[in-house]
């Protein structure tokens, strides 16, 4: 689509003649596909970054830094605190509280909060941890639309198949809530069927630092 109107609006913002533009207002057409909406979101996000029009508190992800110290920041989700027009740099706050200056070209607006949450969970190695709240969630939310979750029965032990019991234990972290979230997010659902992405997820769960260094320049993995 022609983005000339948005470009002109951004110019007006830079000169201080306009209010803040939301990237979400640029793709209201119900006929657009998810891919088309995502493309527009990224295009507008990049335009907003270059124009220095992101507000303090907005979250972005660092990528593409090549210096020794910069590589350690790739993949981190940070908050914008201000924009230095003279240096053409954003001042961002790391999770540690430290503030650094980063070029707009090395920042990417998060596609949505779900991806951010999933990325944080992967970094924490959630695939290796059992859910401590899964039982409480199952009792409080007996949703009829939830996918069936088979648990170990207290019935006759002779009716139990060892292989099935072992598989169930290994997948005990797959809660109905997680399956519902994956099903609603087409980007994540599609990524879970990609061998390269699933392999990367496993590496992030077992060795987050090593995986971050390995995939820092892999656009496909970092975008996911």
Tab-separated table of N, CA and C in Angstrom, residues 130-139:
chain	number	residue	atom	x	y	z
A	130	UNK	N	8.963	-27.710	35.327
A	130	UNK	CA	7.568	-28.107	35.418
A	130	UNK	C	6.741	-26.917	35.885
A	131	UNK	N	5.529	-26.826	35.379
A	131	UNK	CA	4.666	-25.713	35.760
A	131	UNK	C	4.204	-25.890	37.194
A	132	UNK	N	4.464	-24.872	38.050
A	132	UNK	CA	4.074	-24.940	39.450
A	132	UNK	C	2.614	-24.564	39.656
A	133	UNK	N	2.002	-23.963	38.628
A	133	UNK	CA	0.623	-23.493	38.781
A	133	UNK	C	-0.353	-24.221	37.882
A	134	UNK	N	0.101	-25.228	37.166
A	134	UNK	CA	-0.762	-25.896	36.191
A	134	UNK	C	-1.980	-26.532	36.848
A	135	UNK	N	-1.784	-27.161	38.038
A	135	UNK	CA	-2.899	-27.814	38.701
A	135	UNK	C	-3.938	-26.797	39.159
A	136	UNK	N	-3.467	-25.646	39.701
A	136	UNK	CA	-4.397	-24.615	40.151
A	136	UNK	C	-5.179	-24.042	38.988
A	137	UNK	N	-4.522	-23.845	37.877
A	137	UNK	CA	-5.169	-23.284	36.699
A	137	UNK	C	-6.245	-24.230	36.190
A	138	UNK	N	-5.939	-25.539	36.207
A	138	UNK	CA	-6.911	-26.515	35.714
A	138	UNK	C	-8.167	-26.519	36.579
A	139	UNK	N	-8.008	-26.320	37.902
A	139	UNK	CA	-9.161	-26.355	38.791
A	139	UNK	C	-10.004	-25.093	38.689
